[in-house]
PDB file of N, CA and C in Angstrom:
ATOM      1  N   MET C   1      10.595   8.002  -8.528  1.00 51.00           N
ATOM      2  CA  MET C   1      10.452   6.716  -7.871  1.00 51.00           C
ATOM      3  C   MET C   1      10.462   6.857  -6.353  1.00 51.00           C
ATOM      4  N   PRO C   2      11.426   7.558  -5.729  1.00 62.00           N
ATOM      5  CA  PRO C   2      11.388   7.691  -4.282  1.00 62.00           C
ATOM      6  C   PRO C   2      10.135   8.425  -3.788  1.00 62.00           C
ATOM      7  N   ALA C   3       9.643   9.381  -4.571  1.00 61.00           N
ATOM      8  CA  ALA C   3       8.439  10.106  -4.152  1.00 61.00           C
ATOM      9  C   ALA C   3       7.228   9.180  -4.130  1.00 61.00           C
ATOM     10  N   THR C   4       7.146   8.275  -5.085  1.00 64.00           N
ATOM     11  CA  THR C   4       6.037   7.325  -5.118  1.00 64.00           C
ATOM     12  C   THR C   4       6.104   6.378  -3.927  1.00 64.00           C
ATOM     13  N   THR C   5       7.263   5.830  -3.682  1.00 66.00           N
ATOM     14  CA  THR C   5       7.430   4.904  -2.569  1.00 66.00           C
ATOM     15  C   THR C   5       7.222   5.622  -1.237  1.00 66.00           C
ATOM     16  N   GLY C   6       7.805   6.797  -1.109  1.00 75.00           N
ATOM     17  CA  GLY C   6       7.640   7.577   0.125  1.00 75.00           C
ATOM     18  C   GLY C   6       6.197   7.977   0.353  1.00 75.00           C
ATOM     19  N   GLY C   7       5.518   8.357  -0.711  1.00 78.00           N
ATOM     20  CA  GLY C   7       4.107   8.725  -0.595  1.00 78.00           C
ATOM     21  C   GLY C   7       3.260   7.553  -0.154  1.00 78.00           C
ATOM     22  N   SER C   8       3.551   6.383  -0.704  1.00 72.00           N
ATOM     23  CA  SER C   8       2.817   5.183  -0.319  1.00 72.00           C
ATOM     24  C   SER C   8       3.044   4.849   1.147  1.00 72.00           C
ATOM     25  N   HIS C   9       4.278   4.962   1.595  1.00 75.00           N
ATOM     26  CA  HIS C   9       4.584   4.661   2.991  1.00 75.00           C
ATOM     27  C   HIS C   9       3.939   5.680   3.937  1.00 75.00           C
ATOM     28  N   ALA C  10       3.938   6.935   3.545  1.00 80.00           N
ATOM     29  CA  ALA C  10       3.302   7.967   4.371  1.00 80.00           C
ATOM     30  C   ALA C  10       1.798   7.734   4.456  1.00 80.00           C
ATOM     31  N   LEU C  11       1.178   7.419   3.330  1.00 79.00           N
ATOM     32  CA  LEU C  11      -0.250   7.134   3.318  1.00 79.00           C
ATOM     33  C   LEU C  11      -0.557   5.899   4.161  1.00 79.00           C
ATOM     34  N   SER C  12       0.281   4.894   4.058  1.00 75.00           N
ATOM     35  CA  SER C  12       0.102   3.677   4.844  1.00 75.00           C
ATOM     36  C   SER C  12       0.173   3.976   6.342  1.00 75.00           C
ATOM     37  N   ALA C  13       1.155   4.753   6.743  1.00 78.00           N
ATOM     38  CA  ALA C  13       1.306   5.079   8.162  1.00 78.00           C
ATOM     39  C   ALA C  13       0.098   5.856   8.674  1.00 78.00           C
ATOM     40  N   PHE C  14      -0.349   6.826   7.910  1.00 83.00           N
ATOM     41  CA  PHE C  14      -1.501   7.627   8.333  1.00 83.00           C
ATOM     42  C   PHE C  14      -2.768   6.779   8.377  1.00 83.00           C
ATOM     43  N   ALA C  15      -2.974   5.976   7.349  1.00 80.00           N
ATOM     44  CA  ALA C  15      -4.184   5.142   7.288  1.00 80.00           C
ATOM     45  C   ALA C  15      -4.211   4.125   8.418  1.00 80.00           C
ATOM     46  N   THR C  16      -3.075   3.495   8.715  1.00 79.00           N
ATOM     47  CA  THR C  16      -3.064   2.499   9.785  1.00 79.00           C
ATOM     48  C   THR C  16      -3.274   3.150  11.144  1.00 79.00           C
ATOM     49  N   LEU C  17      -2.807   4.369  11.313  1.00 80.00           N
ATOM     50  CA  LEU C  17      -3.028   5.077  12.569  1.00 80.00           C
ATOM     51  C   LEU C  17      -4.512   5.336  12.788  1.00 80.00           C
ATOM     52  N   ILE C  18      -5.175   5.864  11.778  1.00 84.00           N
ATOM     53  CA  ILE C  18      -6.597   6.187  11.897  1.00 84.00           C
ATOM     54  C   ILE C  18      -7.451   4.918  11.945  1.00 84.00           C
ATOM     55  N   VAL C  19      -7.267   4.047  10.976  1.00 80.00           N
ATOM     56  CA  VAL C  19      -8.087   2.843  10.892  1.00 80.00           C
ATOM     57  C   VAL C  19      -7.797   1.903  12.065  1.00 80.00           C
ATOM     58  N   GLY C  20      -6.542   1.821  12.476  1.00 77.00           N
ATOM     59  CA  GLY C  20      -6.186   0.973  13.613  1.00 77.00           C
ATOM     60  C   GLY C  20      -6.886   1.397  14.890  1.00 77.00           C
ATOM     61  N   THR C  21      -6.981   2.701  15.107  1.00 78.00           N
ATOM     62  CA  THR C  21      -7.674   3.208  16.288  1.00 78.00           C
ATOM     63  C   THR C  21      -9.157   2.877  16.233  1.00 78.00           C
ATOM     64  N   VAL C  22      -9.773   3.084  15.083  1.00 80.00           N
ATOM     65  CA  VAL C  22     -11.202   2.801  14.928  1.00 80.00           C
ATOM     66  C   VAL C  22     -11.472   1.304  15.068  1.00 80.00           C
ATOM     67  N   LEU C  23     -10.676   0.483  14.404  1.00 76.00           N
ATOM     68  CA  LEU C  23     -10.892  -0.960  14.464  1.00 76.00           C
ATOM     69  C   LEU C  23     -10.644  -1.534  15.854  1.00 76.00           C
ATOM     70  N   SER C  24      -9.696  -0.978  16.583  1.00 74.00           N
ATOM     71  CA  SER C  24      -9.455  -1.502  17.924  1.00 74.00           C
ATOM     72  C   SER C  24     -10.640  -1.208  18.834  1.00 74.00           C
ATOM     73  N   LYS C  25     -11.280  -0.064  18.660  1.00 75.00           N
ATOM     74  CA  LYS C  25     -12.494   0.225  19.431  1.00 75.00           C
ATOM     75  C   LYS C  25     -13.597  -0.763  19.057  1.00 75.00           C
ATOM     76  N   TYR C  26     -13.692  -1.094  17.781  1.00 74.00           N
ATOM     77  CA  TYR C  26     -14.668  -2.086  17.321  1.00 74.00           C
ATOM     78  C   TYR C  26     -14.379  -3.449  17.945  1.00 74.00           C
ATOM     79  N   LEU C  27     -13.108  -3.833  17.970  1.00 71.00           N
ATOM     80  CA  LEU C  27     -12.746  -5.130  18.555  1.00 71.00           C
ATOM     81  C   LEU C  27     -13.189  -5.223  20.010  1.00 71.00           C
ATOM     82  N   TRP C  28     -12.936  -4.188  20.786  1.00 72.00           N
ATOM     83  CA  TRP C  28     -13.298  -4.230  22.197  1.00 72.00           C
ATOM     84  C   TRP C  28     -14.805  -4.201  22.391  1.00 72.00           C
ATOM     85  N   SER C  29     -15.532  -3.533  21.499  1.00 76.00           N
ATOM     86  CA  SER C  29     -16.984  -3.427  21.655  1.00 76.00           C
ATOM     87  C   SER C  29     -17.718  -4.680  21.193  1.00 76.00           C
ATOM     88  N   TYR C  30     -17.298  -5.239  20.059  1.00 76.00           N
ATOM     89  CA  TYR C  30     -18.066  -6.307  19.429  1.00 76.00           C
ATOM     90  C   TYR C  30     -17.376  -7.666  19.414  1.00 76.00           C
ATOM     91  N   ALA C  31     -16.106  -7.693  19.677  1.00 72.00           N
ATOM     92  CA  ALA C  31     -15.385  -8.967  19.663  1.00 72.00           C
ATOM     93  C   ALA C  31     -14.358  -8.994  20.799  1.00 72.00           C
ATOM     94  N   PRO C  32     -14.826  -9.010  22.045  1.00 75.00           N
ATOM     95  CA  PRO C  32     -13.889  -8.983  23.176  1.00 75.00           C
ATOM     96  C   PRO C  32     -12.813 -10.069  23.154  1.00 75.00           C
ATOM     97  N   PRO C  33     -13.095 -11.292  22.650  1.00 78.00           N
ATOM     98  CA  PRO C  33     -12.004 -12.276  22.606  1.00 78.00           C
ATOM     99  C   PRO C  33     -10.832 -11.826  21.719  1.00 78.00           C
ATOM    100  N   LEU C  34     -11.121 -11.118  20.630  1.00 73.00           N
ATOM    101  CA  LEU C  34     -10.034 -10.608  19.788  1.00 73.00           C
ATOM    102  C   LEU C  34      -9.281  -9.498  20.503  1.00 73.00           C
ATOM    103  N   GLY C  35      -9.998  -8.699  21.267  1.00 72.00           N
ATOM    104  CA  GLY C  35      -9.336  -7.672  22.069  1.00 72.00           C
ATOM    105  C   GLY C  35      -8.420  -8.291  23.105  1.00 72.00           C
ATOM    106  N   GLU C  36      -8.898  -9.353  23.750  1.00 78.00           N
ATOM    107  CA  GLU C  36      -8.070 -10.059  24.726  1.00 78.00           C
ATOM    108  C   GLU C  36      -6.852 -10.699  24.049  1.00 78.00           C
ATOM    109  N   ALA C  37      -7.036 -11.193  22.835  1.00 79.00           N
ATOM    110  CA  ALA C  37      -5.908 -11.761  22.087  1.00 79.00           C
ATOM    111  C   ALA C  37      -4.869 -10.681  21.793  1.00 79.00           C
ATOM    112  N   SER C  38      -5.325  -9.465  21.514  1.00 76.00           N
ATOM    113  CA  SER C  38      -4.398  -8.355  21.281  1.00 76.00           C
ATOM    114  C   SER C  38      -3.578  -8.065  22.531  1.00 76.00           C
ATOM    115  N   VAL C  39      -4.245  -8.045  23.678  1.00 78.00           N
ATOM    116  CA  VAL C  39      -3.543  -7.795  24.934  1.00 78.00           C
ATOM    117  C   VAL C  39      -2.551  -8.920  25.213  1.00 78.00           C
ATOM    118  N   ALA C  40      -2.957 -10.164  24.975  1.00 83.00           N
ATOM    119  CA  ALA C  40      -2.053 -11.298  25.185  1.00 83.00           C
ATOM    120  C   ALA C  40      -0.838 -11.207  24.268  1.00 83.00           C
ATOM    121  N   THR C  41      -1.057 -10.771  23.034  1.00 80.00           N
ATOM    122  CA  THR C  41       0.050 -10.615  22.091  1.00 80.00           C
ATOM    123  C   THR C  41       1.034  -9.559  22.580  1.00 80.00           C
ATOM    124  N   ILE C  42       0.519  -8.435  23.042  1.00 78.00           N
ATOM    125  CA  ILE C  42       1.393  -7.372  23.550  1.00 78.00           C
ATOM    126  C   ILE C  42       2.146  -7.849  24.794  1.00 78.00           C
ATOM    127  N   ARG C  43       1.468  -8.573  25.680  1.00 80.00           N
ATOM    128  CA  ARG C  43       2.151  -9.104  26.871  1.00 80.00           C
ATOM    129  C   ARG C  43       3.273 -10.060  26.479  1.00 80.00           C
ATOM    130  N   LEU C  44       3.034 -10.890  25.467  1.00 84.00           N
ATOM    131  CA  LEU C  44       4.058 -11.820  24.999  1.00 84.00           C
ATOM    132  C   LEU C  44       5.263 -11.060  24.447  1.00 84.00           C
ATOM    133  N   VAL C  45       4.986 -10.051  23.614  1.00 78.00           N
ATOM    134  CA  VAL C  45       6.086  -9.256  23.048  1.00 78.00           C
ATOM    135  C   VAL C  45       6.876  -8.566  24.158  1.00 78.00           C
ATOM    136  N   LYS C  46       6.167  -8.024  25.149  1.00 79.00           N
ATOM    137  CA  LYS C  46       6.851  -7.364  26.261  1.00 79.00           C
ATOM    138  C   LYS C  46       7.700  -8.341  27.057  1.00 79.00           C
ATOM    139  N   SER C  47       7.207  -9.562  27.264  1.00 83.00           N
ATOM    140  CA  SER C  47       7.979 -10.527  28.046  1.00 83.00           C
ATOM    141  C   SER C  47       9.194 -11.040  27.275  1.00 83.00           C
ATOM    142  N   VAL C  48       9.050 -11.202  25.973  1.00 86.00           N
ATOM    143  CA  VAL C  48      10.168 -11.690  25.159  1.00 86.00           C
ATOM    144  C   VAL C  48      11.255 -10.624  25.030  1.00 86.00           C
ATOM    145  N   THR C  49      10.839  -9.371  24.838  1.00 82.00           N
ATOM    146  CA  THR C  49      11.814  -8.299  24.635  1.00 82.00           C
ATOM    147  C   THR C  49      12.285  -7.677  25.938  1.00 82.00           C
ATOM    148  N   GLY C  50      11.570  -7.923  27.017  1.00 81.00           N
ATOM    149  CA  GLY C  50      11.944  -7.335  28.295  1.00 81.00           C
ATOM    150  C   GLY C  50      11.564  -5.874  28.408  1.00 81.00           C
ATOM    151  N   ALA C  51      10.706  -5.401  27.535  1.00 74.00           N
ATOM    152  CA  ALA C  51      10.290  -4.001  27.553  1.00 74.00           C
ATOM    153  C   ALA C  51       9.412  -3.745  28.772  1.00 74.00           C
ATOM    154  N   SER C  52       9.585  -2.583  29.352  1.00 72.00           N
ATOM    155  CA  SER C  52       8.772  -2.227  30.518  1.00 72.00           C
ATOM    156  C   SER C  52       7.880  -1.024  30.192  1.00 72.00           C
ATOM    157  N   ILE C  53       7.345  -1.022  28.994  1.00 70.00           N
ATOM    158  CA  ILE C  53       6.496   0.070  28.546  1.00 70.00           C
ATOM    159  C   ILE C  53       5.077  -0.177  29.050  1.00 70.00           C
ATOM    160  N   PRO C  54       4.520   0.765  29.788  1.00 73.00           N
ATOM    161  CA  PRO C  54       3.134   0.568  30.247  1.00 73.00           C
ATOM    162  C   PRO C  54       2.160   0.788  29.089  1.00 73.00           C
ATOM    163  N   LEU C  55       1.325  -0.188  28.832  1.00 69.00           N
ATOM    164  CA  LEU C  55       0.349  -0.084  27.752  1.00 69.00           C
ATOM    165  C   LEU C  55      -1.049  -0.309  28.301  1.00 69.00           C
ATOM    166  N   THR C  56      -1.967   0.555  27.909  1.00 69.00           N
ATOM    167  CA  THR C  56      -3.361   0.324  28.270  1.00 69.00           C
ATOM    168  C   THR C  56      -3.922  -0.744  27.336  1.00 69.00           C
ATOM    169  N   GLU C  57      -5.037  -1.328  27.729  1.00 66.00           N
ATOM    170  CA  GLU C  57      -5.642  -2.373  26.893  1.00 66.00           C
ATOM    171  C   GLU C  57      -6.077  -1.810  25.550  1.00 66.00           C
ATOM    172  N   GLN C  58      -6.635  -0.603  25.553  1.00 68.00           N
ATOM    173  CA  GLN C  58      -7.084   0.012  24.300  1.00 68.00           C
ATOM    174  C   GLN C  58      -5.901   0.240  23.366  1.00 68.00           C
ATOM    175  N   PHE C  59      -4.799   0.744  23.906  1.00 75.00           N
ATOM    176  CA  PHE C  59      -3.631   1.001  23.067  1.00 75.00           C
ATOM    177  C   PHE C  59      -3.010  -0.303  22.581  1.00 75.00           C
ATOM    178  N   ALA C  60      -3.040  -1.337  23.398  1.00 73.00           N
ATOM    179  CA  ALA C  60      -2.510  -2.633  22.978  1.00 73.00           C
ATOM    180  C   ALA C  60      -3.277  -3.141  21.769  1.00 73.00           C
ATOM    181  N   GLY C  61      -4.590  -3.031  21.805  1.00 72.00           N
ATOM    182  CA  GLY C  61      -5.399  -3.439  20.660  1.00 72.00           C
ATOM    183  C   GLY C  61      -5.088  -2.622  19.427  1.00 72.00           C
ATOM    184  N   THR C  62      -4.880  -1.323  19.624  1.00 77.00           N
ATOM    185  CA  THR C  62      -4.559  -0.441  18.505  1.00 77.00           C
ATOM    186  C   THR C  62      -3.238  -0.841  17.866  1.00 77.00           C
ATOM    187  N   VAL C  63      -2.243  -1.133  18.675  1.00 77.00           N
ATOM    188  CA  VAL C  63      -0.930  -1.512  18.149  1.00 77.00           C
ATOM    189  C   VAL C  63      -1.016  -2.797  17.331  1.00 77.00           C
ATOM    190  N   VAL C  64      -1.704  -3.791  17.843  1.00 77.00           N
ATOM    191  CA  VAL C  64      -1.821  -5.065  17.129  1.00 77.00           C
ATOM    192  C   VAL C  64      -2.548  -4.870  15.798  1.00 77.00           C
ATOM    193  N   VAL C  65      -3.630  -4.108  15.808  1.00 78.00           N
ATOM    194  CA  VAL C  65      -4.372  -3.856  14.570  1.00 78.00           C
ATOM    195  C   VAL C  65      -3.515  -3.070  13.588  1.00 78.00           C
ATOM    196  N   MET C  66      -2.769  -2.072  14.074  1.00 81.00           N
ATOM    197  CA  MET C  66      -1.919  -1.277  13.182  1.00 81.00           C
ATOM    198  C   MET C  66      -0.824  -2.124  12.542  1.00 81.00           C
ATOM    199  N   VAL C  67      -0.220  -3.005  13.307  1.00 81.00           N
ATOM    200  CA  VAL C  67       0.817  -3.880  12.750  1.00 81.00           C
ATOM    201  C   VAL C  67       0.213  -4.795  11.681  1.00 81.00           C
ATOM    202  N   GLY C  68      -0.951  -5.345  11.967  1.00 81.00           N
ATOM    203  CA  GLY C  68      -1.621  -6.205  10.984  1.00 81.00           C
ATOM    204  C   GLY C  68      -1.966  -5.451   9.710  1.00 81.00           C
ATOM    205  N   LEU C  69      -2.505  -4.241   9.849  1.00 81.00           N
ATOM    206  CA  LEU C  69      -2.841  -3.433   8.672  1.00 81.00           C
ATOM    207  C   LEU C  69      -1.596  -3.063   7.869  1.00 81.00           C
ATOM    208  N   SER C  70      -0.522  -2.727   8.557  1.00 81.00           N
ATOM    209  CA  SER C  70       0.728  -2.399   7.858  1.00 81.00           C
ATOM    210  C   SER C  70       1.251  -3.599   7.079  1.00 81.00           C
ATOM    211  N   PHE C  71       1.138  -4.772   7.670  1.00 85.00           N
ATOM    212  CA  PHE C  71       1.571  -5.990   6.997  1.00 85.00           C
ATOM    213  C   PHE C  71       0.755  -6.231   5.731  1.00 85.00           C
ATOM    214  N   VAL C  72      -0.562  -6.105   5.850  1.00 85.00           N
ATOM    215  CA  VAL C  72      -1.430  -6.300   4.679  1.00 85.00           C
ATOM    216  C   VAL C  72      -1.141  -5.246   3.619  1.00 85.00           C
ATOM    217  N   TRP C  73      -0.970  -3.999   4.032  1.00 80.00           N
ATOM    218  CA  TRP C  73      -0.657  -2.921   3.090  1.00 80.00           C
ATOM    219  C   TRP C  73       0.653  -3.233   2.340  1.00 80.00           C
ATOM    220  N   GLY C  74       1.651  -3.710   3.060  1.00 80.00           N
ATOM    221  CA  GLY C  74       2.924  -4.043   2.428  1.00 80.00           C
ATOM    222  C   GLY C  74       2.797  -5.147   1.400  1.00 80.00           C
ATOM    223  N   ILE C  75       1.988  -6.152   1.701  1.00 86.00           N
ATOM    224  CA  ILE C  75       1.767  -7.242   0.748  1.00 86.00           C
ATOM    225  C   ILE C  75       1.057  -6.729  -0.496  1.00 86.00           C
ATOM    226  N   VAL C  76      -0.008  -5.948  -0.290  1.00 85.00           N
ATOM    227  CA  VAL C  76      -0.751  -5.405  -1.433  1.00 85.00           C
ATOM    228  C   VAL C  76       0.146  -4.515  -2.278  1.00 85.00           C
ATOM    229  N   TYR C  77       0.933  -3.667  -1.645  1.00 79.00           N
ATOM    230  CA  TYR C  77       1.834  -2.788  -2.384  1.00 79.00           C
ATOM    231  C   TYR C  77       2.865  -3.586  -3.167  1.00 79.00           C
ATOM    232  N   HIS C  78       3.448  -4.582  -2.532  1.00 82.00           N
ATOM    233  CA  HIS C  78       4.472  -5.383  -3.204  1.00 82.00           C
ATOM    234  C   HIS C  78       3.879  -6.133  -4.400  1.00 82.00           C
ATOM    235  N   VAL C  79       2.720  -6.761  -4.208  1.00 89.00           N
ATOM    236  CA  VAL C  79       2.106  -7.529  -5.285  1.00 89.00           C
ATOM    237  C   VAL C  79       1.678  -6.606  -6.419  1.00 89.00           C
ATOM    238  N   SER C  80       1.127  -5.445  -6.101  1.00 86.00           N
ATOM    239  CA  SER C  80       0.686  -4.534  -7.163  1.00 86.00           C
ATOM    240  C   SER C  80       1.866  -3.931  -7.908  1.00 86.00           C
ATOM    241  N   ARG C  81       2.994  -3.793  -7.258  1.00 80.00           N
ATOM    242  CA  ARG C  81       4.159  -3.183  -7.903  1.00 80.00           C
ATOM    243  C   ARG C  81       5.035  -4.193  -8.622  1.00 80.00           C
ATOM    244  N   HIS C  82       5.208  -5.372  -8.031  1.00 82.00           N
ATOM    245  CA  HIS C  82       6.145  -6.338  -8.586  1.00 82.00           C
ATOM    246  C   HIS C  82       5.473  -7.605  -9.111  1.00 82.00           C
ATOM    247  N   GLY C  83       4.200  -7.755  -8.859  1.00 70.00           N
ATOM    248  CA  GLY C  83       3.587  -9.030  -9.165  1.00 70.00           C
ATOM    249  C   GLY C  83       2.841  -9.061 -10.439  1.00 70.00           C
TER     250      GLY C  83
END
């Protein structure tokens, strides 16, 4: 059981890293308003938490996409396992 759960989480982390990077490049190329929304989201999180981490616009988009993909992956995993 732990190997299955751990394997799923490892696959999720790797997939979101790769796909998040690719999708964020797509967002900036073909949907600039979504890219700007990603930057605004990161700025909001930084202002609320007081973090002083320097983030480039490309990386900000990647982070937002990765968080979204991880959330969707978690829902799919939970529903397929318990639903």
